[in-house]
Coordinates of C-alpha atoms in Angstrom, one line a residue:
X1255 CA -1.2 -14.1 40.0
X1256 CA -3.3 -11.2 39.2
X1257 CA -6.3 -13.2 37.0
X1258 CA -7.9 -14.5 39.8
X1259 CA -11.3 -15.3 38.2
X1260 CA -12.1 -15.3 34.7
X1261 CA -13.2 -12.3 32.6
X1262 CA -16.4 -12.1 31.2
X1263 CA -16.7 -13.1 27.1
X1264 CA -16.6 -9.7 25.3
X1265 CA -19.4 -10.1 22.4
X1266 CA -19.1 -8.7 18.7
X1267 CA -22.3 -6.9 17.2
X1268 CA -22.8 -8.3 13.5
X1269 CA -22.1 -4.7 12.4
X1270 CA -18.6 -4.7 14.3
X1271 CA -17.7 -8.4 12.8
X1272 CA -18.7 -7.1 9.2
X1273 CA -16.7 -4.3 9.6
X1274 CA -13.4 -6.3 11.1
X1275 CA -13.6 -8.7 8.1
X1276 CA -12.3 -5.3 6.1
X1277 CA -9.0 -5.2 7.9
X1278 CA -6.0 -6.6 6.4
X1279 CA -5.2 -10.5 7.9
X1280 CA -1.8 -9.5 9.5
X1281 CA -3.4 -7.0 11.7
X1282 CA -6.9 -8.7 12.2
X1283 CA -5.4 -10.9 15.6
X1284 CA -4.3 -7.2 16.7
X1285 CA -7.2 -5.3 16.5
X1286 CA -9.8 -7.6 17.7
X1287 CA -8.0 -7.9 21.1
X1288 CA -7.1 -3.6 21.1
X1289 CA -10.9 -3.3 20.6
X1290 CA -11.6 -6.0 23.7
X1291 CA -9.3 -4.5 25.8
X1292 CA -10.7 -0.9 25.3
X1293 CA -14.4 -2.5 25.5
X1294 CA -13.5 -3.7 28.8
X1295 CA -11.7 -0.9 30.3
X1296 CA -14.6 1.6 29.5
X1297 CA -16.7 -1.1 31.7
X1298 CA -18.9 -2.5 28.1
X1299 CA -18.9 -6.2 27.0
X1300 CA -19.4 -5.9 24.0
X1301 CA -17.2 -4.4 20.1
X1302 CA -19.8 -2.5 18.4
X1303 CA -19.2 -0.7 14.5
X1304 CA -19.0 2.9 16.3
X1305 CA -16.3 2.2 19.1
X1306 CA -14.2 0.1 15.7
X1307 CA -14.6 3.5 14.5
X1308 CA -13.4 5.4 17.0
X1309 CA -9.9 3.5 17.2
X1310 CA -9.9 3.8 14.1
X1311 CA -9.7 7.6 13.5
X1312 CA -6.7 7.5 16.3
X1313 CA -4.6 6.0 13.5
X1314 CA -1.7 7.0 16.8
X1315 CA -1.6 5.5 20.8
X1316 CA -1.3 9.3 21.3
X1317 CA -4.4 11.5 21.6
X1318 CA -4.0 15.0 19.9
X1319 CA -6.3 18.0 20.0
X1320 CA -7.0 21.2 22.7
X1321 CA -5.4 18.2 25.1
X1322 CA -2.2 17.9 23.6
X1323 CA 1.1 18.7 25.6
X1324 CA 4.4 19.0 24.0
X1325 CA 5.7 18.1 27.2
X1326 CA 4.0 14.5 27.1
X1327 CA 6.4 13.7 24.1
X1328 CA 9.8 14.9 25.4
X1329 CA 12.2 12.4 25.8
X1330 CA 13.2 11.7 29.3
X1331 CA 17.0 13.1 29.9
X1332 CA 19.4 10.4 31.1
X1333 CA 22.9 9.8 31.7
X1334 CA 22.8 6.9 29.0
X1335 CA 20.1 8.3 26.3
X1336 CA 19.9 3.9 25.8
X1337 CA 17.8 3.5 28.8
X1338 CA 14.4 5.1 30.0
X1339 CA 14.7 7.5 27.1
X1340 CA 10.8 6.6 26.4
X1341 CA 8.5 3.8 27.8
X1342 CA 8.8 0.6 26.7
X1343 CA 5.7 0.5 25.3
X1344 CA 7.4 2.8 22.5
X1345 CA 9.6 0.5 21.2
X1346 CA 6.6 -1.2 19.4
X1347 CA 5.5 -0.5 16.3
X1348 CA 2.2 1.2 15.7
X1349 CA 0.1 -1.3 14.1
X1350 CA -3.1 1.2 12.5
X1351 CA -5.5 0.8 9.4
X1352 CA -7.6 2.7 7.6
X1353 CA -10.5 1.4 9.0
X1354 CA -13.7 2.1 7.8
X1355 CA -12.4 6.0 6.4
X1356 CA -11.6 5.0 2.9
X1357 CA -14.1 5.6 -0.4
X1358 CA -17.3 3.6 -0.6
X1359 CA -17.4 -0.2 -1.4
X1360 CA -19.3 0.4 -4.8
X1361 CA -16.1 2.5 -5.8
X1362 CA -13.8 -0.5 -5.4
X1363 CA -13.8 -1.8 -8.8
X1364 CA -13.7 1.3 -10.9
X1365 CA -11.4 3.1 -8.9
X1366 CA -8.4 -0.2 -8.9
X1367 CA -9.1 -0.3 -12.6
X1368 CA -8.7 3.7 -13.1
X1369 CA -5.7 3.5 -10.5
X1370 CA -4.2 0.2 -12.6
X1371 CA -4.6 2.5 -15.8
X1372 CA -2.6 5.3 -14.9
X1373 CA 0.2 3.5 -13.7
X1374 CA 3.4 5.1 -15.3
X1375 CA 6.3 3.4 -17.1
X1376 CA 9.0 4.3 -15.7
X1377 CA 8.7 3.9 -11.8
X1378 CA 9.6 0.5 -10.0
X1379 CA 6.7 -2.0 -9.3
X1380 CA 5.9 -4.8 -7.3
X1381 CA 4.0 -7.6 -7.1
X1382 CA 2.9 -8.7 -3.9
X1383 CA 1.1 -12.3 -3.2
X1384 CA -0.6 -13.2 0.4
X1385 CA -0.7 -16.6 1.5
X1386 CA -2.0 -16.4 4.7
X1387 CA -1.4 -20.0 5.9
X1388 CA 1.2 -21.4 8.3
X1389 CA 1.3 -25.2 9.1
X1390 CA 2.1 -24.0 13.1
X1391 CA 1.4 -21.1 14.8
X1392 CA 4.3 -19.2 16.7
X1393 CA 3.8 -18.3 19.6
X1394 CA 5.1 -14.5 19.2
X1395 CA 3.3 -14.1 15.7
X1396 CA 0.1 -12.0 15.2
X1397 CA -0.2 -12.4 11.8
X1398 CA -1.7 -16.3 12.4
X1399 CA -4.9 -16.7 10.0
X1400 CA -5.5 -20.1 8.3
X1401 CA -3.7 -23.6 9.5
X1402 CA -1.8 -25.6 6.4
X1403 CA -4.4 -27.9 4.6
X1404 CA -3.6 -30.0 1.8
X1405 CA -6.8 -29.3 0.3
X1406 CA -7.7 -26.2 1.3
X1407 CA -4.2 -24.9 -0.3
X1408 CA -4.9 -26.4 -3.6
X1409 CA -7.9 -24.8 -4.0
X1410 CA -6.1 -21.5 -2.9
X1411 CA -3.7 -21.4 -5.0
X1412 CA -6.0 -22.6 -8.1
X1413 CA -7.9 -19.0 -6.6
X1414 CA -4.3 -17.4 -6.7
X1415 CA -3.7 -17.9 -9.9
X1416 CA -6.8 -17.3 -11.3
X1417 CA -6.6 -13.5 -9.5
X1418 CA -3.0 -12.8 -11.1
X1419 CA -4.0 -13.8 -14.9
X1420 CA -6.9 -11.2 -14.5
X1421 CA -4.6 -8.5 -12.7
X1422 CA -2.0 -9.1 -16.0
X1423 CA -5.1 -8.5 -18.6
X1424 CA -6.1 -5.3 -16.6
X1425 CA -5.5 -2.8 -18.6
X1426 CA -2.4 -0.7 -17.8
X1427 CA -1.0 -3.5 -16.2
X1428 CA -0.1 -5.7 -19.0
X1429 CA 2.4 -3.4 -20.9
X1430 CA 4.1 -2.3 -17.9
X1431 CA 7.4 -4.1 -16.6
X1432 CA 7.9 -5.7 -12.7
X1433 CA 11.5 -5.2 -11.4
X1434 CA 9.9 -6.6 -8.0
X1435 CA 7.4 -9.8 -7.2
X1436 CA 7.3 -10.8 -3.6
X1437 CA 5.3 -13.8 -2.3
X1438 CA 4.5 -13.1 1.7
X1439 CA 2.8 -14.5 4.7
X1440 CA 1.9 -16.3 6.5
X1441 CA 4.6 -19.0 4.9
X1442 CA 4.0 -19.8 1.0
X1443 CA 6.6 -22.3 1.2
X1444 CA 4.2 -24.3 2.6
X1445 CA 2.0 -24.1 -0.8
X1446 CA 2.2 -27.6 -2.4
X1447 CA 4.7 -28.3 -5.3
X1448 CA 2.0 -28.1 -7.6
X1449 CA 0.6 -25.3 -5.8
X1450 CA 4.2 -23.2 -6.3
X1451 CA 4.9 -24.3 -9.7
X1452 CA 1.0 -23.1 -11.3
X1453 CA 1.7 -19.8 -9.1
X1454 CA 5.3 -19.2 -10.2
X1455 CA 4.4 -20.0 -14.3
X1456 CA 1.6 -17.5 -13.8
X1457 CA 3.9 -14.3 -12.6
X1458 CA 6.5 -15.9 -15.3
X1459 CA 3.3 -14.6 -17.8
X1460 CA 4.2 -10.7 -16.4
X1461 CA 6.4 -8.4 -18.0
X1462 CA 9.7 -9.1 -15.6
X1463 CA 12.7 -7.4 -15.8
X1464 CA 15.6 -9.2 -16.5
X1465 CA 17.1 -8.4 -13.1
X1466 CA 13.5 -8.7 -11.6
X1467 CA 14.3 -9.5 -7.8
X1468 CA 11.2 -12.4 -6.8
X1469 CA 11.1 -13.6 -3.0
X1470 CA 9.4 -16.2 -1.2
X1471 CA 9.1 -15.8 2.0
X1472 CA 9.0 -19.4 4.5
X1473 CA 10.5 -21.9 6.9
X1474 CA 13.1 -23.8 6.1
X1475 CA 10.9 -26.9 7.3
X1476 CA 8.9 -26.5 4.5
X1477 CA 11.0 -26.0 2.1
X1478 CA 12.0 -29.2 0.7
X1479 CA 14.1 -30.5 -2.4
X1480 CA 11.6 -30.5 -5.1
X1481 CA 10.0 -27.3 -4.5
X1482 CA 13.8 -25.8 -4.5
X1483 CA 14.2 -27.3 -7.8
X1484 CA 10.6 -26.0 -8.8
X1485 CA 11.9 -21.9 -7.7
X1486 CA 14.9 -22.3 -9.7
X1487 CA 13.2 -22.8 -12.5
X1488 CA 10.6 -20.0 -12.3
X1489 CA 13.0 -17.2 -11.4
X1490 CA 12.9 -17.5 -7.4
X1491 CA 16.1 -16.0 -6.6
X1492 CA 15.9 -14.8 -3.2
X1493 CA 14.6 -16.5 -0.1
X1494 CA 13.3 -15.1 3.1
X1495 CA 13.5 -17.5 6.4
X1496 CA 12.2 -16.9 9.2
X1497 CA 14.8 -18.3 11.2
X1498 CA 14.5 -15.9 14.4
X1499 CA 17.2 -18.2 16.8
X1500 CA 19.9 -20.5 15.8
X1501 CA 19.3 -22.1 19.2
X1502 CA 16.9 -25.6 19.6
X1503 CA 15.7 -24.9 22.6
X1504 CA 15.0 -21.5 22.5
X1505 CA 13.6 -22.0 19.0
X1506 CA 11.0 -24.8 20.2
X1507 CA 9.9 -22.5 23.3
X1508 CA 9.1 -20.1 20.6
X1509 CA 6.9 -22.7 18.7
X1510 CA 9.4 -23.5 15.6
X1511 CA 10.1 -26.5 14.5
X1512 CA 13.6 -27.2 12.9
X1513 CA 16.5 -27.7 15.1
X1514 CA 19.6 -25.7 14.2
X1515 CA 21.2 -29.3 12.7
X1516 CA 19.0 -28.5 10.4
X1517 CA 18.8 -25.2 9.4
X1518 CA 21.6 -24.7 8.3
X1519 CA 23.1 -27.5 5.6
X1520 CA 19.6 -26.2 4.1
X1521 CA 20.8 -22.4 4.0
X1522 CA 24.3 -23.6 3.2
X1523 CA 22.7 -25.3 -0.1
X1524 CA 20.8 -22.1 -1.5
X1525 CA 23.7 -20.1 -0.7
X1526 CA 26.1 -22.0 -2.7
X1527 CA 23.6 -21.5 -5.7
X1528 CA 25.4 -18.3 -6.8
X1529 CA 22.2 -17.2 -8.7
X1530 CA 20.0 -16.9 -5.2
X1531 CA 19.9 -14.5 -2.2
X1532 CA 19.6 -15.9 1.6
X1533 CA 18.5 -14.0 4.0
X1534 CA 16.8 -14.6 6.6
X1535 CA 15.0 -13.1 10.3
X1536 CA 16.6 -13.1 13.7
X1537 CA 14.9 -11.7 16.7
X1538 CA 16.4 -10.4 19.9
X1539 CA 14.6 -9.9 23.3
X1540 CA 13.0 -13.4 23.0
X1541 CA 12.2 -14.8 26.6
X1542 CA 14.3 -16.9 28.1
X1543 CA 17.4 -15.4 25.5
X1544 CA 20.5 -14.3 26.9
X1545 CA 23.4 -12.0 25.6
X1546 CA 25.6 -15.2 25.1
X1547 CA 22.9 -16.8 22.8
X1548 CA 22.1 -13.8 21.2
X1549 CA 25.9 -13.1 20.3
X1550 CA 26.2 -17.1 19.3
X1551 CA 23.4 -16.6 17.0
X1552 CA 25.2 -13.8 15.0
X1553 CA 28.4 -15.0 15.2
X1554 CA 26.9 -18.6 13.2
X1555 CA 26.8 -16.0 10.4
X1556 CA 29.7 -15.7 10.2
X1557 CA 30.9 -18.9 10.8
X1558 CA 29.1 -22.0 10.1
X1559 CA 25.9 -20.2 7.8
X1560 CA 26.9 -18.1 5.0
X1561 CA 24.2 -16.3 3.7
X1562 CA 23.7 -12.6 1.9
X1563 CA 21.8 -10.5 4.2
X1564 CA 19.9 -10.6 7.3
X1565 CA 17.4 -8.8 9.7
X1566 CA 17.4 -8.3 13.0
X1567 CA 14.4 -7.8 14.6
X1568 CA 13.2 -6.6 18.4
X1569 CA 10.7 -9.0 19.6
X1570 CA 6.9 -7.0 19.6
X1571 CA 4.7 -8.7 22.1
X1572 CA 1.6 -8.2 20.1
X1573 CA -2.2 -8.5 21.7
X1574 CA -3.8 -11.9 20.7
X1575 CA -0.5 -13.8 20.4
X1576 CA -0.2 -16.7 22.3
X1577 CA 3.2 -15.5 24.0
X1578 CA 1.2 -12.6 25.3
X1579 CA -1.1 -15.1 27.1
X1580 CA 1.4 -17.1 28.3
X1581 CA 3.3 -14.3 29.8
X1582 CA 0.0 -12.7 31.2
X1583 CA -0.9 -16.1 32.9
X1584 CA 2.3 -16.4 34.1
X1585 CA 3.5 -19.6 32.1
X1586 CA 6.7 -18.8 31.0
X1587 CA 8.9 -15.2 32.5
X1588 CA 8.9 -12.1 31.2
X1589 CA 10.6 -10.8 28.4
X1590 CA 14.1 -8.9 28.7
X1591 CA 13.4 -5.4 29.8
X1592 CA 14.2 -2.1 27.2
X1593 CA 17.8 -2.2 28.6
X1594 CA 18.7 -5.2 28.1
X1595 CA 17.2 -5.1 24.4
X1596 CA 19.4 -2.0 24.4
X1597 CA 22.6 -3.7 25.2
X1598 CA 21.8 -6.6 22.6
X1599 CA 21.0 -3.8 19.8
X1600 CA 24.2 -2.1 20.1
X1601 CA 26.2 -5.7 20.6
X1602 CA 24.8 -6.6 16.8
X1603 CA 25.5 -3.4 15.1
X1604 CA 29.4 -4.0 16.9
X1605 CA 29.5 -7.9 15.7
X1606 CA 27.5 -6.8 12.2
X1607 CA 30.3 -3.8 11.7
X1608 CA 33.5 -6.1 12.9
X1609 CA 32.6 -8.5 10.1
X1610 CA 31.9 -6.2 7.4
X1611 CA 28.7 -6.1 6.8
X1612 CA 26.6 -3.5 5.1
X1613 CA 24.0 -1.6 7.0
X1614 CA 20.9 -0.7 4.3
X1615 CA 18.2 0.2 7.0
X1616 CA 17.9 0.2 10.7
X1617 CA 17.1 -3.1 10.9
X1618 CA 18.8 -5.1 7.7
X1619 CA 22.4 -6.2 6.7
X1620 CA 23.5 -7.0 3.7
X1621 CA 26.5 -9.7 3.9
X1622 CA 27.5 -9.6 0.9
X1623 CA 26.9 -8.0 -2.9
X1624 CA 24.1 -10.3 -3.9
X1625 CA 21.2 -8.9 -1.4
X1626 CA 19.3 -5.8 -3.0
X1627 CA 16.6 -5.9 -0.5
X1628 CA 14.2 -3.8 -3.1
X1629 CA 10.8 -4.6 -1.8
X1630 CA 11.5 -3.2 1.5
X1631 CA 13.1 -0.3 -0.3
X1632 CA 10.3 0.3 -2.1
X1633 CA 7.5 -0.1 0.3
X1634 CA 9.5 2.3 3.0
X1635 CA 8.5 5.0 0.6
X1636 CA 5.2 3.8 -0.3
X1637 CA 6.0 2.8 -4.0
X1638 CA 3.2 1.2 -6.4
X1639 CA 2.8 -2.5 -5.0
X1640 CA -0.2 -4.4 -6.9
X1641 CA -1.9 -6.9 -4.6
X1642 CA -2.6 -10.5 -5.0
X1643 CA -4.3 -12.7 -2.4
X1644 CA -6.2 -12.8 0.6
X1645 CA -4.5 -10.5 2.5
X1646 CA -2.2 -8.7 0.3
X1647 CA -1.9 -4.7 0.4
X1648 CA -0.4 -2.3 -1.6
X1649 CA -0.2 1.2 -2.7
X1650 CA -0.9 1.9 -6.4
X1651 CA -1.1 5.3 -7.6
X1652 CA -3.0 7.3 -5.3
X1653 CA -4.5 4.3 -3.3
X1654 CA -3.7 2.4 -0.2
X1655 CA -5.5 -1.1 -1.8
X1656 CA -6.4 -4.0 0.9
X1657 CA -7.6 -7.8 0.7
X1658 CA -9.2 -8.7 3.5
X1659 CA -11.7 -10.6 4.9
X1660 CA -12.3 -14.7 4.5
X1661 CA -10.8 -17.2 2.0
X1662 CA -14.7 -17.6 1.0
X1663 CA -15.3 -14.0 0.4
X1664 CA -12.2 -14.0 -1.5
X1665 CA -13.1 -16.9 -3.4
X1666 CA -16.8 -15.4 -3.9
X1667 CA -15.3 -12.1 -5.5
X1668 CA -13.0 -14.2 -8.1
X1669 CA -16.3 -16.0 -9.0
X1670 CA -18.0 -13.0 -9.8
X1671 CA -14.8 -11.7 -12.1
X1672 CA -13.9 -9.0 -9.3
X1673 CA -10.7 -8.0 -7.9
X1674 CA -11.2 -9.1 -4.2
X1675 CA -10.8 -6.1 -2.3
X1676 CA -12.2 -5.3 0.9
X1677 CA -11.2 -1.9 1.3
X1678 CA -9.2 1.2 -0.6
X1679 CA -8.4 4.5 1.0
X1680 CA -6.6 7.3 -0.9
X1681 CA -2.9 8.4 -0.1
X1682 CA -3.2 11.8 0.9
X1683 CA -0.3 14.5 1.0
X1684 CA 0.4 13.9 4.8
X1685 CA 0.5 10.0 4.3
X1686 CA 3.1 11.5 1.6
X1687 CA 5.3 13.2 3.6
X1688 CA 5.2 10.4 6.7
X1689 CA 6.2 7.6 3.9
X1690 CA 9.0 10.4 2.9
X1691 CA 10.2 10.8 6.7
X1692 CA 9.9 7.1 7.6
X1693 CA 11.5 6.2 5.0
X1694 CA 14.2 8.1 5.5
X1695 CA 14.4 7.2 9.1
X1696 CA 14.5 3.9 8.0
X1697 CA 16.9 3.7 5.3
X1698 CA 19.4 6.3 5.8
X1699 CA 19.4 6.9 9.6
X1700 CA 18.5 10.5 8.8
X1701 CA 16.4 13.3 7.1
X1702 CA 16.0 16.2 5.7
X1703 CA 13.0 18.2 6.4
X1704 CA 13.5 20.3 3.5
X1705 CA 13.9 17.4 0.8
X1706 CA 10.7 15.8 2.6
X1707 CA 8.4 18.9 2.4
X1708 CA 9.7 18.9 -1.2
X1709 CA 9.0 15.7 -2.5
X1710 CA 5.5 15.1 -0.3
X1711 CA 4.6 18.7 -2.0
X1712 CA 3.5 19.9 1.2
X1713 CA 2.4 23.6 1.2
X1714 CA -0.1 24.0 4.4
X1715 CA 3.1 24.8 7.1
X1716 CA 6.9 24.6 7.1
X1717 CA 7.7 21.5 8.8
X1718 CA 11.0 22.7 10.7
X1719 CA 9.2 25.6 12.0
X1720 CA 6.4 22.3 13.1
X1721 CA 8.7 20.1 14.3
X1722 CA 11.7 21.8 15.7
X1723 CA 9.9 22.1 19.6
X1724 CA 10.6 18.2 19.8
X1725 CA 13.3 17.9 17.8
X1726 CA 15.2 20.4 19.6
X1727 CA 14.3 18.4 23.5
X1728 CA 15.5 15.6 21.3
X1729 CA 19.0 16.8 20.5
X1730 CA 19.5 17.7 23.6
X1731 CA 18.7 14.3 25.1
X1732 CA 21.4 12.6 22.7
X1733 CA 19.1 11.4 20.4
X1734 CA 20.0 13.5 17.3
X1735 CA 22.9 15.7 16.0
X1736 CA 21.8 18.5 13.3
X1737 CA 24.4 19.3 10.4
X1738 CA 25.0 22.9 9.1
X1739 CA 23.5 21.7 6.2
X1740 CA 20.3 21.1 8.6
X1741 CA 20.2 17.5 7.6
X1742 CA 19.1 15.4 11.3
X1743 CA 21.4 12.3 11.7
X1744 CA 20.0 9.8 14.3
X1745 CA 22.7 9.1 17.3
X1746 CA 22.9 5.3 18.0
X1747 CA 20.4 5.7 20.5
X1748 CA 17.8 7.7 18.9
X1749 CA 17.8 4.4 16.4
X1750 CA 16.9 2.8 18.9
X1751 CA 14.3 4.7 19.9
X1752 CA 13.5 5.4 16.6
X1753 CA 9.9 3.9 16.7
X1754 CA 8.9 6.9 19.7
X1755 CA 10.6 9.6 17.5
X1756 CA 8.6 9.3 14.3
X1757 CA 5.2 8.3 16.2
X1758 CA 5.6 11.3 18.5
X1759 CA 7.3 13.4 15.4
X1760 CA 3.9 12.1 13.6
X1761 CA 1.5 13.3 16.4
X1762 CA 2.9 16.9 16.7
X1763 CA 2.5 17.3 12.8
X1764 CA -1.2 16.5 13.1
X1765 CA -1.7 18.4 16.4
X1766 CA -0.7 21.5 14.3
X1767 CA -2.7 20.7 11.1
X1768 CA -5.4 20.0 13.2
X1769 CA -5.1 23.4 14.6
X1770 CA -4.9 24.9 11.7
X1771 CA -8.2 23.2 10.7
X1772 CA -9.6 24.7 13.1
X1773 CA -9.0 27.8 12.9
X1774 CA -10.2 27.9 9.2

C-alpha cells in the first residue's frame, strides 16, 4: 500500500482550535482534516488561525481571480454526457462556512434579538433543534460529535429546553406562528423518553399552525414503543430514518445496527398511523453495493415497506470519516466509480417513475399525498429558520445564525441567559441570488435567470450576459436544453452532474464580480 510509514501528528495552535470551535458540529470532522491535509501538503505541521482563514475566504475547491480560465470549467464532451462529464471529485457537495468573516462576537446578542424582532408575519418559519449525539458512529458520516450518554443527554435536553422557552419570550418571536419545527442530528431519537416528552411540551408552548409539519429525525433502533406513543401525543407527525440499505450485511459493513427483519414491521407501524409521514434515507454507491441490491432496495418500497416519501442519496466520502480511512488503508475496496453511480441514478429515477411516485427535488420522492417535505423546501431557498441547540443553524432575516462549539460552552451561554451562538454572518445579495439558483436547481430541475436576478434584487451585472460562456459549452455537451422562453431545463445528466454545474456556475459569477471590483 502507499502509507508505508506513518505521518507525522499535524498540531493545532490555541488560536486555530479557538477559532474551529466556531464552526457548525456537522462540518467540524470536515474541516479539521481539509485544514490537515492542506497543512501537510504545503510541507507545515501544524493549523494555525491565518491558514483557517485562508480556506475560509475560498468558500469554492475552485480558485478565482487574474488565474481563472473558463476553459478549466467546461464540461468534458462525451458520447454519453453520464460519464467523465466532470471529475469525480465534482459529484460532492461543497461543504464551506463562513468562517471567521461574519460581524464581531460582541454583536451576537443584539443583532439575534434585532433580527428575531423584525421577523414578518406572514412568511413560513421553522424551528430547527440540534442534537448532536448518535449512540454509534457510521462509518460514512461526518457529522459524528458526541456518543449517546444516559446522563449527559438528560442534562442536554434539560439545556434544550431551557434555550427554546427563552427563544419563545424573545420578542418578535412569541406572536409569530411556526408552520415548520424540525428536530435534527445527529439522531434525537435517541434522547430519553423523558428527554423527548420535556422537549416536545416545550415547542407545544409555540404558536403552531394547525397543519404545522414537525420531524424528528433517527434510527429506527432507537425508536422504541413508548417514545412513539410520547410523538403522537406532542404533534410528531413525520419521521425521518436513516435507513440508507435494506440489506443486513451491507448495512452492518456500513456501521448500522438493525437488520432489515427489523426495519421494516417498525416502518410498517407508523405508516399505518394515517396521521404521520415516513420517510426515510437510502444511499447508493456504498462499497461493496451492487446494481441488484441497489434495485432490491427500491423495489422493498414498493413491496414489503410502505412508506410516504423517500430520498435517495449518492454516497459523499467525506475527510475524517472512518470509511475514508478504511478505504485509504486499504481495509475494505473502493467505492463504485462515477459510472457506475450513474447507472444506479438513472435505474431509480426508472423504478421511482414506473411506480408512480412524485419527483419534488433532485434527490426526494414523494410516495404518496401525505409527504410535504417543507423544511427542505424552505431551507433550499434560505427561508427564516430559528436555531435551537448545539449545533443548529439557520437563516433569520438578514443572518446566517450558527451554534457551535462544545456542549460546555453551550451550557455556559444558557447560564449566563444568552442565546448560544458562536457565530452570525450576514446574507448578502449574492448569497441571495445562489439560494435563488440552487434552489431552483434543486427543486424544479431548472431556472430562470431572469426570475433569479429579480427576486435576489441583483443590479451589479446581468447574469445571462455572466453566465452564458458556460452555459452555452454546457448545452452543447448534453447537459442542458434552453426554452424560447429562456427558462434552462437540466437533461437527465446535467442532474446528475448537477453539483459541478452550480459550483462552477457559482465560481464564474464571482470571477466576474470580482473583476468588476477591481476595476472600481
Amino acid at each position: 500500500m502507499f502509507f508505508t510509514k506513518k505521518s507525522k501528528k499535524i498540531q493545532w495552535t490555541p488560536e486555530a482550535e479557538n477559532l474551529i470551535k466556531k464552526v457548525p458540529p456537522f462540518i467540524v470532522n470536515f474541516v479539521r482534516k481539509s485544514a490537515e491535509r492542506e497543512a501537510q501538503k504545503r510541507g507545515h505541521y501544524q493549523v494555525t488561525e491565518e491558514l483557517l482563514q485562508e480556506l475560509a475566504k475560498r468558500r469554492s475547491p475552485h480558485k478565482s481571480g487574474e488565474k481563472f480560465k473558463l476553459e478549466d470549467y467546461f464540461a468534458k464532451k462525451t458520447k454519453n454526457p453520464m460519464v467523465g462529464t466532470f471529475s469525480e471529485d465534482s459529484l460532492t457537495n461543497d461543504h464551506t462556512s463562513k468562517l471567521g468573516i461574519g460581524i464581531p462576537e460582541n454583536s451576537y446578542e443584539s443583532t439575534w434579538k434585532t433580527a428575531a424582532k423584525q421577523l414578518d408575519h406572514d412568511s413560513p418559519k421553522a424551528l430547527y433543534i440540534h442534537i448532536p449525539f448518535c449512540t454509534t458512529r457510521c462509518k460514512y458520516c461526518g457529522f459524528f460529535v458526541n456518543g449517546s450518554v444516559p446522563g449527559v443527554l438528560e442534562t442536554y435536553g434539560e439545556y434544550v429546553v431551557r434555550e427554546l422557552d427563552m427563544i419563545r419570550n424573545t420578542p418578535g418571536i412569541s406572536d409569530k406562528q411556526f408552520n415548520i419545527v424540525y428536530f435534527g442530528g445527529g439522531t434525537p431519537s435517541d434522547l430519553s423518553v423523558n428527554s423527548l416528552t420535556e422537549i416536545l411540551k416545550a415547542v407545544n408552548k409555540f404558536n403552531l399552525s394547525t397543519d404545522c409539519e414537525i420531524t424528528l429525525e433517527g434510527r429506527v433502533s432507537s425508536l422504541s414503543p413508548e417514545k412513539i406513543a410520547v410523538c403522537q401525543k406532542y404533534g410528531v407527525n413525520r419521521y425521518s430514518l436513516g435507513v440508507q440499505s435494506f440489506n443486513t450485511t451491507l448495512r452492518r459493513s456500513m456501521g448500522r445496527l438493525s437488520s432489515r427483519e427489523e426495519i421494516i414491521p417498525v416502518l410498517q407501524r407508523l405508516h399505518d398511523n394515517e396521521n404521520n409521514t415516513v420517510v426515510i434515507d437510502q444511499i447508493y454507491g456504498l462499497p461493496g453495493q451492487t446494481m441488484d441490491i441497489w434495485e432490491e432496495d427500491i423495489k422493498t418500497l414498493f413491496t414489503e415497506c410502505p412508506i410516504s416519501g423517500v430520498d435517495h442519496y449518492p454516497l459523499i466520502l467525506m475527510p475524517g470519516t472512518l470509511l475514508e480511512d478504511e478505504i485509504s488503508s486499504g481495509k475494505i475496496s473502493a467505492l463504485p466509480n462515477a459510472a457506475d453511480r450513474a447507472d444506479m441514478f438513472c435505474r431509480s429515477l426508472e423504478i421511482m417513475e414506473k411506480h408512480g411516485a412524485k419527483r419534488i427535488s433532485l434527490k426526494h420522492f414523494a410516495l404518496d399525498s401525505r409527504e410535504r417535505n417543507l423544511y427542505n423546501c424552505l431551507q433550499a431557498y434560505g427561508g427564516n429558520c430559528i436555531p435551537a441547540g448545539c449545533g443548529g443553524g439557520g437563516a433569520v432575516n438578514g443572518y446566517f445564525f450558527y451554534q457551535g462549539g462544545t456542549l460546555e460552552n453551550y451550557y455556559e451561554k444558557l447560564d449566563d441567559q444568552e442565546k448560544p451562538l458562536t457565530q452570525i454572518a450576514p446574507v448578502t445579495q449574492e448569497d441571495r441570488l445562489m439560494n435563488q439558483l440552487s434552489g431552483a436547481i434543486q427543486n424544479d430541475f431548472s431556472f430562470s435567470l431572469d426570475e433569479i436576478q429579480q427576486a435576489s434584487k441583483w443590479t451589479e451585472f446581468d447574469l445571462k450576459e455572466c453566465l452564458f460562456p458556460l452555459l452555452q459549452q454546457y448545452e452543447e455537451c448534453g447537459l442542458l436544453s434552453t426554452e424560447a422562453t429562456g427558462k434552462i431545463i437540466l437533461t437527465k445528466a446535467g442532474q446528475f452532474w448537477n453539483n459541478a454545474i452550480y459550483q462552477n456556475l457559482q465560481t464564474l459569477f464571482r470571477n466576474v464580480r470580482n473583476k468588476q471590483k477591481a476595476a472600481k
